[in-house]
Short mmCIF file of C-alpha atoms in Angstrom, two decimals:
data_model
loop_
_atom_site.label_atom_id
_atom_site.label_comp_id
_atom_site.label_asym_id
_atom_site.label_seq_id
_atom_site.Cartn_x
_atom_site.Cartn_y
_atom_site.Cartn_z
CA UNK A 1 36.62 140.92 -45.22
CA UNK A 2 40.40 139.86 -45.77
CA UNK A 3 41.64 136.55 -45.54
CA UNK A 4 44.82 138.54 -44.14
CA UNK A 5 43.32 140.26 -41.21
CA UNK A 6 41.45 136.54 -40.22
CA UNK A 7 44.82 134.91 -40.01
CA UNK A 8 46.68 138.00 -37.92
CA UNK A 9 43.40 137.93 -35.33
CA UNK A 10 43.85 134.59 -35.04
CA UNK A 11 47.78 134.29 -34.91
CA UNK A 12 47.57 136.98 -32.00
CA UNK A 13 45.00 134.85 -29.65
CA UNK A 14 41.83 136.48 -30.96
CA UNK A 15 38.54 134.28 -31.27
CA UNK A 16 37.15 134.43 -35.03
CA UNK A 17 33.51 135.38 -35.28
CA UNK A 18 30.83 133.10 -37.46
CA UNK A 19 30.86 135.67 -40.21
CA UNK A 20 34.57 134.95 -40.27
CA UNK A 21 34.68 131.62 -40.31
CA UNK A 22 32.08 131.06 -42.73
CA UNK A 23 33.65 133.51 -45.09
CA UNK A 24 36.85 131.39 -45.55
CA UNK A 25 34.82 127.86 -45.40
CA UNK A 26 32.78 129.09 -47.99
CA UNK A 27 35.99 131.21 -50.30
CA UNK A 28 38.55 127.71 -49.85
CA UNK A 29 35.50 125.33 -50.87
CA UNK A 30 35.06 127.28 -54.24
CA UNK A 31 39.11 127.71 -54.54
CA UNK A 32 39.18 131.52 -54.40
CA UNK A 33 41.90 131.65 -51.34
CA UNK A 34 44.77 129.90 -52.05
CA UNK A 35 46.13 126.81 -50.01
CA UNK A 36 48.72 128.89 -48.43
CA UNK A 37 46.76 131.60 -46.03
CA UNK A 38 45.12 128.52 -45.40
CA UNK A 39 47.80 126.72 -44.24
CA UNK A 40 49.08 129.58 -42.31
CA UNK A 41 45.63 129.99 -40.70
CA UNK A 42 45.54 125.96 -39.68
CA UNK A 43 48.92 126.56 -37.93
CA UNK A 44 48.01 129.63 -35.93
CA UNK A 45 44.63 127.58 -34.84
CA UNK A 46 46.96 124.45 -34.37
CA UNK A 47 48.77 126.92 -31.47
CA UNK A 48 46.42 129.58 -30.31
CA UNK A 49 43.49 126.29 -29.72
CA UNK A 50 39.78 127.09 -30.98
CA UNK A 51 37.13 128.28 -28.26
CA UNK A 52 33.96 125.89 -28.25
CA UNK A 53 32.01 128.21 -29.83
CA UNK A 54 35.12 128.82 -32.71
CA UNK A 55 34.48 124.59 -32.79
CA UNK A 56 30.61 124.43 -33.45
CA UNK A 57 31.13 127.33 -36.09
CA UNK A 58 33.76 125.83 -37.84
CA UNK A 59 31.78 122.31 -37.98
CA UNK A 60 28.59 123.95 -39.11
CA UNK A 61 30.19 125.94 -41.68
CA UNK A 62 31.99 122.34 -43.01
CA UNK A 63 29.00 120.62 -42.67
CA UNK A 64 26.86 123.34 -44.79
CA UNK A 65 29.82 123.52 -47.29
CA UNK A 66 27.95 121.09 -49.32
CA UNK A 67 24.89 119.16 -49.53
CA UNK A 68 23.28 118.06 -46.52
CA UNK A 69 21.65 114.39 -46.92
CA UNK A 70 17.74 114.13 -46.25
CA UNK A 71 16.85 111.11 -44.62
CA UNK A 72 13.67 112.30 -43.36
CA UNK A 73 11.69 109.47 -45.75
CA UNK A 74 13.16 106.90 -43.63
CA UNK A 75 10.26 106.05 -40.70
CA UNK A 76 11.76 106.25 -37.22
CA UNK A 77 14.49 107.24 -35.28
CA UNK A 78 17.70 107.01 -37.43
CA UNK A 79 20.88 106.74 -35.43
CA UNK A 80 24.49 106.72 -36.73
CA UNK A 81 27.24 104.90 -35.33
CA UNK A 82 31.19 106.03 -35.88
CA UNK A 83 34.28 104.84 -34.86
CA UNK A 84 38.11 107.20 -34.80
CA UNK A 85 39.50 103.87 -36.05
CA UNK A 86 41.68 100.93 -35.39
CA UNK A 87 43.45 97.61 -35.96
CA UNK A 88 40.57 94.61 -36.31
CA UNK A 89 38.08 97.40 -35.86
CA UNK A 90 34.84 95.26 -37.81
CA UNK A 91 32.54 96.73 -35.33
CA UNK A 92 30.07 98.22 -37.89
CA UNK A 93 29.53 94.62 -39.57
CA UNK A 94 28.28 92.85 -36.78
CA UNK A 95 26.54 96.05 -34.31
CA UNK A 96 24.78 97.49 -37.53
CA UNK A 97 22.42 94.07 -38.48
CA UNK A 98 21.76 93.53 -34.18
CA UNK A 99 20.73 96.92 -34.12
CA UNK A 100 18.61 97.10 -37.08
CA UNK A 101 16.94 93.86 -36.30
CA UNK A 102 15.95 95.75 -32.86
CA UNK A 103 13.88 97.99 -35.02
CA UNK A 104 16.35 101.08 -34.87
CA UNK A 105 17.06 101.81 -38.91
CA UNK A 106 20.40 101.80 -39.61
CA UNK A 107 21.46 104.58 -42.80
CA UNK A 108 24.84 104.70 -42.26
CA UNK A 109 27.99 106.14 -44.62
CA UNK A 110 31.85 104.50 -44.29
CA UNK A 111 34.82 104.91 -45.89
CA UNK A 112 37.27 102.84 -47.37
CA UNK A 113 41.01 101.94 -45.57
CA UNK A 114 44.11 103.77 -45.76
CA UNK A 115 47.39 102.49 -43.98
CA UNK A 116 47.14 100.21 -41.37
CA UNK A 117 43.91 100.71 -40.24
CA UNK A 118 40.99 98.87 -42.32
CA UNK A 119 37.82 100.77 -44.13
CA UNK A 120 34.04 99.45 -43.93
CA UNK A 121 33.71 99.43 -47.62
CA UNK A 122 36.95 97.19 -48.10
CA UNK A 123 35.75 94.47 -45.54
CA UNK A 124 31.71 94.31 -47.16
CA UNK A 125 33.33 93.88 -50.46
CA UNK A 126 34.81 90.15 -49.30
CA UNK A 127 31.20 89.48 -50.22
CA UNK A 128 31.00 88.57 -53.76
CA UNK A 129 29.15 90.89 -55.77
CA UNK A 130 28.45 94.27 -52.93
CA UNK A 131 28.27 97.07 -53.64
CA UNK A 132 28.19 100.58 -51.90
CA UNK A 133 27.24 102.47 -54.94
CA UNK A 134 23.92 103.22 -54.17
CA UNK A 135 22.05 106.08 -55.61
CA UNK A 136 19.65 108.11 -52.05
CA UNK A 137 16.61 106.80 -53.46
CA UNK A 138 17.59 103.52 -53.37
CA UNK A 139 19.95 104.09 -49.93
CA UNK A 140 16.50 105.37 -48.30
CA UNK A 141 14.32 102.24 -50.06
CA UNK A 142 16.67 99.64 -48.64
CA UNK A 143 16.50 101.08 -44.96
CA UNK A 144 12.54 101.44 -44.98
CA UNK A 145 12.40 97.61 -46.14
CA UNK A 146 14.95 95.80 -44.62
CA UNK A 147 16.40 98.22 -41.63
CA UNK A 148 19.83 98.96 -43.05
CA UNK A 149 22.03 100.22 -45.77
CA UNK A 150 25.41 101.30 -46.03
CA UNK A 151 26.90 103.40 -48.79
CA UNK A 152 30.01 105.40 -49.74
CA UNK A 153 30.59 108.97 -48.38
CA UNK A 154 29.11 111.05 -51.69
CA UNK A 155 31.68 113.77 -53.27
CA UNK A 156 29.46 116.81 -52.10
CA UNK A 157 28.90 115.58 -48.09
CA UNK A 158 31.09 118.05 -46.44
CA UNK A 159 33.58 118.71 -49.42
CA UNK A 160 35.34 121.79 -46.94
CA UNK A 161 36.42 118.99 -45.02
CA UNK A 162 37.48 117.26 -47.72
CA UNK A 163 39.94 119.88 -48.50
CA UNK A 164 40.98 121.17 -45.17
CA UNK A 165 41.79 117.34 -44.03
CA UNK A 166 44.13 116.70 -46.86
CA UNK A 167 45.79 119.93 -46.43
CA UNK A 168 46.03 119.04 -42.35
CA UNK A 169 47.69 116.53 -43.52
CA UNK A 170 50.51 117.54 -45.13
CA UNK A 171 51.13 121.04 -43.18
CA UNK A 172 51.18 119.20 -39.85
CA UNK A 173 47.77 120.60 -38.49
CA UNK A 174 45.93 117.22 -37.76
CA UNK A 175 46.76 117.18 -34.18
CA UNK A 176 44.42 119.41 -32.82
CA UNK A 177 41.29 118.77 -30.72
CA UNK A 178 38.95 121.24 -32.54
CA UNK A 179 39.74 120.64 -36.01
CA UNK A 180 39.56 116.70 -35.27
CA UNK A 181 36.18 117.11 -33.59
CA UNK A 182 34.99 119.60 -35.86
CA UNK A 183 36.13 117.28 -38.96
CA UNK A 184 34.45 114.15 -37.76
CA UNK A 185 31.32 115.46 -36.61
CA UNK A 186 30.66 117.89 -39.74
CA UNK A 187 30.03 114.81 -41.80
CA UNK A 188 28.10 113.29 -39.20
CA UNK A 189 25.38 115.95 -39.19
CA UNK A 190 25.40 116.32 -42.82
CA UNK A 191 24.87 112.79 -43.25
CA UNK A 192 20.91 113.37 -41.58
CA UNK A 193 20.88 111.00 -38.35
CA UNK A 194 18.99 111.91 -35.63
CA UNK A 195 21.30 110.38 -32.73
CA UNK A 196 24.84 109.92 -33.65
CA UNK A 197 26.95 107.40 -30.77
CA UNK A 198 30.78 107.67 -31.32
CA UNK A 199 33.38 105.19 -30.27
CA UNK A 200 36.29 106.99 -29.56
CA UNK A 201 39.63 104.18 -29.37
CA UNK A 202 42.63 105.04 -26.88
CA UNK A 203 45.51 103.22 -26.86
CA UNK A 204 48.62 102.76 -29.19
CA UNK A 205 46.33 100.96 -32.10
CA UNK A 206 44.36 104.57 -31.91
CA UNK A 207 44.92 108.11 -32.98
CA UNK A 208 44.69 109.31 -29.12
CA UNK A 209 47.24 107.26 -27.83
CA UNK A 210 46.26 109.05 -23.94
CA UNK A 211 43.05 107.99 -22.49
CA UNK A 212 42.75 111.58 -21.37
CA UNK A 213 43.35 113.12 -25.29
CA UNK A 214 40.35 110.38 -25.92
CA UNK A 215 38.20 111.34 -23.40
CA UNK A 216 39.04 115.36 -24.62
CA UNK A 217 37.97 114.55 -27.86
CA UNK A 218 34.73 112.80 -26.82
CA UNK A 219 33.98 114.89 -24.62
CA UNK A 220 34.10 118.60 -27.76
CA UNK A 221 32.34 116.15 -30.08
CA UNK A 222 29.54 115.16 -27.92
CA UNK A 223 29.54 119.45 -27.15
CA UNK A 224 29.22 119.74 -30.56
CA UNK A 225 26.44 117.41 -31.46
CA UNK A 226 24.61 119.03 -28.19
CA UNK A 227 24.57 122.53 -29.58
CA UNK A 228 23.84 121.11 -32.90
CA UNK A 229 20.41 119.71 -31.54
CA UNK A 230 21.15 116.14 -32.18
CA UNK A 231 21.36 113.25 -29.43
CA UNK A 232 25.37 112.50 -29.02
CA UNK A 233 26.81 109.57 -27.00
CA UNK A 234 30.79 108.84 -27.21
CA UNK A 235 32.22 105.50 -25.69
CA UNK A 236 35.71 105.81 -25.01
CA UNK A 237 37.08 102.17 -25.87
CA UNK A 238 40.52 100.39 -25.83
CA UNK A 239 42.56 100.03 -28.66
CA UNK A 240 46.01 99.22 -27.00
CA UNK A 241 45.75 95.31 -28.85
CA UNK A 242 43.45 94.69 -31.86
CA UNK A 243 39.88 93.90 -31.28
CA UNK A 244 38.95 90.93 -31.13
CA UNK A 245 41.27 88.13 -32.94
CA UNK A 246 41.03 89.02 -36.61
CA UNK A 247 43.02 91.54 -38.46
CA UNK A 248 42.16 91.57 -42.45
CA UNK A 249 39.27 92.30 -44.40
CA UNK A 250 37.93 88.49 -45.01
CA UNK A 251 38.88 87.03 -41.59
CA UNK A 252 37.30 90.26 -40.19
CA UNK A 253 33.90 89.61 -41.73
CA UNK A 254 34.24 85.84 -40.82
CA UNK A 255 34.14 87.09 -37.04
CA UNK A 256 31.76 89.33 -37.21
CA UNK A 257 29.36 86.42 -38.63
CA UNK A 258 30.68 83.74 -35.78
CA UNK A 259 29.76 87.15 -33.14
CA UNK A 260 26.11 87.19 -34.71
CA UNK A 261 26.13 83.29 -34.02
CA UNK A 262 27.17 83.79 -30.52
CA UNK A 263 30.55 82.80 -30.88
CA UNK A 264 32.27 86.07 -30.87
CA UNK A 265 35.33 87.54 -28.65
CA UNK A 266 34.60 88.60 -25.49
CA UNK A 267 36.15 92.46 -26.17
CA UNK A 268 34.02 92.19 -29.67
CA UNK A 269 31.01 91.34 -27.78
CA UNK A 270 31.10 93.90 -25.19
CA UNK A 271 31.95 96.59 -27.82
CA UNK A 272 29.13 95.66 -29.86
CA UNK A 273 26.54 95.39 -26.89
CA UNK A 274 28.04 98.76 -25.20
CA UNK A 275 27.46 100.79 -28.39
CA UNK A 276 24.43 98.84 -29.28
CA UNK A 277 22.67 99.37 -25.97
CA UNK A 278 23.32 103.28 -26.20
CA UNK A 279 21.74 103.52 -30.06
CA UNK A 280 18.98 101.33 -28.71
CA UNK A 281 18.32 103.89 -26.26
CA UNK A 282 18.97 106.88 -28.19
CA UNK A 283 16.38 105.55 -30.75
CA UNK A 284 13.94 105.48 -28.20
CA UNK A 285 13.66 101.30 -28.22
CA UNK A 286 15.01 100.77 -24.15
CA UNK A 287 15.11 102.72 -21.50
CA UNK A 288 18.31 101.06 -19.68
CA UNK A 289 21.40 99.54 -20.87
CA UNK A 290 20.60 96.74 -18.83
CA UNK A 291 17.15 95.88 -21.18
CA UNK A 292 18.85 97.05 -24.38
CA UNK A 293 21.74 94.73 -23.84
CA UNK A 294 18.85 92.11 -23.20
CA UNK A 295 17.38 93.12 -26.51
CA UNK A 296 20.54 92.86 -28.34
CA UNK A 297 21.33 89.60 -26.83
CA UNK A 298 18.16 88.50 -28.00
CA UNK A 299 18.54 88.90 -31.78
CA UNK A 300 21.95 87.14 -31.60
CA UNK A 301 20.39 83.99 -29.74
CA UNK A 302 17.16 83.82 -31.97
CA UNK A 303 19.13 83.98 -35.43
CA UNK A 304 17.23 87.59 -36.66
CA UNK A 305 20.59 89.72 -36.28
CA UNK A 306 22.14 86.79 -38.82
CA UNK A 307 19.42 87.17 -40.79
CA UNK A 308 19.41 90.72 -41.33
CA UNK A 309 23.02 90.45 -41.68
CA UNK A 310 22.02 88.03 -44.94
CA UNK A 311 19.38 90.31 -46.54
CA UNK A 312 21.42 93.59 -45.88
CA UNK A 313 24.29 91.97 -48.07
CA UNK A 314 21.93 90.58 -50.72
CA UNK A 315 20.02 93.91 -50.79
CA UNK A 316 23.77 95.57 -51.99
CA UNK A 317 24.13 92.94 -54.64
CA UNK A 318 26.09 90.62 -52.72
CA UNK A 319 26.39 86.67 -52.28
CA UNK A 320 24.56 85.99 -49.30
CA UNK A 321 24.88 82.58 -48.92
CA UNK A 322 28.75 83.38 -47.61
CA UNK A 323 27.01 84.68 -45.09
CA UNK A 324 25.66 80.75 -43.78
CA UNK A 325 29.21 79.46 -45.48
CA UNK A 326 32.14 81.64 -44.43
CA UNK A 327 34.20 79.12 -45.99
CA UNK A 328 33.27 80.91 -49.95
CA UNK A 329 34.77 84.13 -48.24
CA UNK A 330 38.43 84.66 -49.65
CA UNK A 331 40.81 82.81 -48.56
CA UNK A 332 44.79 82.96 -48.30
CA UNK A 333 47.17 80.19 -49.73
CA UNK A 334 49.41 80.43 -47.32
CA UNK A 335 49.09 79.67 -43.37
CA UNK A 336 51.70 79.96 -40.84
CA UNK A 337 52.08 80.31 -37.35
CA UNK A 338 54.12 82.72 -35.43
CA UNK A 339 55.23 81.06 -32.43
CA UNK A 340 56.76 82.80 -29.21
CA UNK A 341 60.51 82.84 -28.51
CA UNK A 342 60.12 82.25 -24.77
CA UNK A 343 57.76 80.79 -21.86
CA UNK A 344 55.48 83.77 -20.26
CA UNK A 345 52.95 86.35 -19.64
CA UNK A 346 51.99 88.56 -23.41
CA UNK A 347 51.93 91.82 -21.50
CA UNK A 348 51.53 93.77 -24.51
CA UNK A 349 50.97 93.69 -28.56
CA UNK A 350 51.98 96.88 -30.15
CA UNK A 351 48.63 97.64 -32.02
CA UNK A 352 49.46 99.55 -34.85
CA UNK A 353 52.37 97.55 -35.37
CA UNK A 354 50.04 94.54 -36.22
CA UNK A 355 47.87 96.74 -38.57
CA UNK A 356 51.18 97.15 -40.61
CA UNK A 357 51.86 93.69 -40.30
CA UNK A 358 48.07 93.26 -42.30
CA UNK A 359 49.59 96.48 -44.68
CA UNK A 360 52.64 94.37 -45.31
CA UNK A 361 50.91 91.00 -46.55
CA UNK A 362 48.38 93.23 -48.91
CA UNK A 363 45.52 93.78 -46.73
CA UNK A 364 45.57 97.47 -46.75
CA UNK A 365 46.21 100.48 -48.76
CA UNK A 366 49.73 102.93 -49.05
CA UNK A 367 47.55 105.32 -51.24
CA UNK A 368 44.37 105.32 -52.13
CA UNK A 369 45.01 103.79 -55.96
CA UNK A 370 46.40 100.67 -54.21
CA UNK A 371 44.98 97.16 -54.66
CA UNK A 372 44.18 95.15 -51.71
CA UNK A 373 43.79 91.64 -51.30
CA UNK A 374 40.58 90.92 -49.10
CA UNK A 375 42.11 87.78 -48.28
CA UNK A 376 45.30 88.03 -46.18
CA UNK A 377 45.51 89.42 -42.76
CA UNK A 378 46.40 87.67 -39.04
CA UNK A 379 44.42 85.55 -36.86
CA UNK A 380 45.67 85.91 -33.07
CA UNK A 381 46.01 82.74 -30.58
CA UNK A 382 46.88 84.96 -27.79
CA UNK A 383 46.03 88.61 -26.57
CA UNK A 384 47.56 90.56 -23.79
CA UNK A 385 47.30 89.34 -20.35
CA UNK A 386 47.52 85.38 -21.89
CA UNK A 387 50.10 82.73 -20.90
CA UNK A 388 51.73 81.30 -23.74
CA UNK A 389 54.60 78.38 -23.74
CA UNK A 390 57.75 78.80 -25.54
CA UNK A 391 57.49 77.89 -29.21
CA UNK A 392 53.47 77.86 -28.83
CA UNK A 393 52.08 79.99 -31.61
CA UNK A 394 50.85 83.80 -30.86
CA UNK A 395 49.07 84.19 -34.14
CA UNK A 396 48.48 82.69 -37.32
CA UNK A 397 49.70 84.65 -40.34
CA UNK A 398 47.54 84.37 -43.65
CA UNK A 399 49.57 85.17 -46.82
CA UNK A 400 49.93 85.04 -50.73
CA UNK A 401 53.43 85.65 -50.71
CA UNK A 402 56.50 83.79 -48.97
CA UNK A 403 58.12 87.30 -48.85
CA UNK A 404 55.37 89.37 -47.57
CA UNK A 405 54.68 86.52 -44.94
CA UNK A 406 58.44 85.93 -43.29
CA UNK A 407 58.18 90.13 -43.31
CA UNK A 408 54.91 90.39 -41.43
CA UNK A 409 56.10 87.52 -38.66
CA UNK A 410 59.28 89.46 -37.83
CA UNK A 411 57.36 92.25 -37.19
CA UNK A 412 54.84 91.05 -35.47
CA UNK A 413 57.00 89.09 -33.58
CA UNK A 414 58.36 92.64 -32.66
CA UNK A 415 55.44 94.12 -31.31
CA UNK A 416 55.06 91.50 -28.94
CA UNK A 417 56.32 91.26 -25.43
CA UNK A 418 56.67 88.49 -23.24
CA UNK A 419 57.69 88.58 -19.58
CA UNK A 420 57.41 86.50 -16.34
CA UNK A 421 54.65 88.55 -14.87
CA UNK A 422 50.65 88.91 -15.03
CA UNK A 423 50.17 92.39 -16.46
CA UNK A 424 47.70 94.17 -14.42
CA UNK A 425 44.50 93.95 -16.41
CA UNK A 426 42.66 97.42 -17.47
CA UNK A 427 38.55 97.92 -18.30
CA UNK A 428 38.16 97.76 -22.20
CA UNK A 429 35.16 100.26 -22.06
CA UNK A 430 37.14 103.26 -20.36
CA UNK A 431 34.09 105.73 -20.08
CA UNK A 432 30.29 106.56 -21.58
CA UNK A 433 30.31 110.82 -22.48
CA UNK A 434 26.72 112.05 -22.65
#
């Protein structure tokens, strides 16, 4: 078999075989064919599209590229949440401890941020002290005795995707549905849960800007996890303003702890009870959305998803008393407001713009050597759809430099506009795929 011949059948329309497939998974992994006929094969799959049995093959083949994690010591049904990522997306701090303190076991693996849009690992660190680093013994331990653990993605979990993403990335090849699906949903299945629920963000804080590229995508990786044999759910979500109010790693976690205490945002909320009530029934605990959103809202009134919340950080080596006093969290030294020009309706916040704004003041990462600081970010006053008076503030910008904060209110000012008319308001859960 020739890495030459793959490419031409390919390039010309034709629909690669498994053998094929696995043969240059398997020959890039160990670096015997070069970068190059990959890159040329990426392209020609970028334009001639992948069929849906091309998809599952390709995912398989990433997802057996390296080791496959056994979580089959964990008692009960283990189901893993993931998001495609946005701006204020804390999701997995405060839907991971009400889940798990529903009795589902949460073993879940994140990643860290890069640009604008903010990493798991980054926003648990604003706990003194946690760590990811676990070793699988101690990954599995923590989930059979306390319901939850989160760790770092491990070097050899899907290391073919590794490669292929960061080649995607610089050959122009990311945009395509197949190798998107195919990419997220390899690691999935080689990270060992039984039910896997994906929330899929539309919007211009998202990666599919088009509800309909969203629903596309959801609709291939729930495919995918179906002819894999594992339970897939995919809520398509909105993601054209931030969620919730805070955007930063610190004021992020201090949100997620006011949602567990049943003061959270109303988009938060219904995020985290949407998703929640689908891994609540894909673990087997409800039968209806209606009694796992009962369930859910259960653990938040009672104090037990707090709780968890508290032993899940002090289980990773973390100070979880900041979990009772948000006020040891990090905090800026500098807070200003950034007040609206004019009298009127915010009919929309440009979301990605406001995850730059975060970049800007330190709160995320240019490359993945930078520093961040887990204190800075933006707190909005006022989401899309709100009245606001001239001169009224529309957020509150938190900042260690003078600089870096006069930068980040120009912009942000920028991405939002005001006009004399009630935008028509739009459903924030778009769709359930199953």
């Amino acid at each position: 078999m020739r890495m030459y011949d793959i490419i031409m059948k390919k390039r010309n329309g034709g629909e690669l075989s498994k053998e094929e497939i696995d043969f240059f998974i398997e020959g890039y992994t160990k670096g015997e064919i070069p970068d190059y006929q990959v890159s040329a094969l990426m392209m020609a799959i970028y334009f001639q599209k992948m069929t849906e049995q091309e998809t599952y093959n390709l995912t398989m083949a990433m997802a057996d590229s390296g080791d496959r994690l056994d979580l089959s010591a964990i008692q009960g049904i283990k189901v893993d949440k993931h998001s495609t990522g946005g701006v204020g997306d804390k999701t997995s701090l405060a839907l991971t401890p009400m889940v798990a303190a529903c009795g589902i076991p949460v073993a879940k693996m994140s990643g860290r941020g890069l640009g604008h849009t903010g990493g798991t690992i980054d926003k648990l660190e604003s706990f003194d002290g946690f760590t990811t680093g676990l070793t699988t013994e101690r990954f599995i331990e923590n989930v059979n005795r306390i319901g939850i653990a989160i760790m770092g993605q491990t070097a050899d979990l899907a290391p073919a995707d590794k490669k292929l993403y960061a080649l995607r990335d610089v050959t122009a090849t990311v945009d395509n549905l197949s190798l998107i699906a195919s990419s997220i949903m390899s690691k999935k299945l080689a990270a060992g849960a039984d039910a896997i629920v994906l929330d899929v963000k539309t919007g211009s804080g998202a990666f599919m800007k088009r509800e309909s590229e969203a629903k596309a995508l959801a609709e291939e990786m729930v495919k995918i996890g179906k002819n894999a044999g594992r339970k897939t759910i995919a809520v398509i979500s909105d993601m054209d303003q931030p969620l919730g109010f805070a955007v930063g790693n610190a004021l992020e976690v201090k949100e997620a702890i006011e949602t567990l205490k049943g003061n959270g945002p109303a988009d938060f909320l219904e995020l985290c009870l949407t998703l929640g009530s689908q891994m609540l029934i894909a673990g087997g605990r409800a039968e209806s959305s209606a009694e796992a959103e009962e369930m859910l809202r259960a653990v938040i009134a009672d104090g037990s998803a707090l709780k968890k919340l508290a032993a899940f950080v002090e289980a990773q080596g973390g100070d979880s008393s900041a979990v009772y006093h948000p006020e040891l969290l990090p905090r800026a030294t500098i807070v200003r407001p950034v007040t609206a020009p004019e009298s009127g309706y915010l009919t929309h916040i440009v979301c990605d713009e406001v995850g730059i704004c975060s970049l800007i003041l330190g709160g995320g990462r240019e490359t993945k050597e930078s520093e961040i600081d887990l204190s800075v970010g933006l707190m909005l006053c006022k989401k899309a759809g709100d009245y606001v008076e001239a001169g009224e503030p529309l957020a509150m910008i938190h900042a260690n430099d003078e600089g870096k904060a006069a930068e980040a209110e120009r912009r942000y000012l920028a991405a939002c506009r005001i006009l004399a008319e009630m935008p028509e308001k739009t459903p924030f859960i778009k769709g359930i795929i199953q």
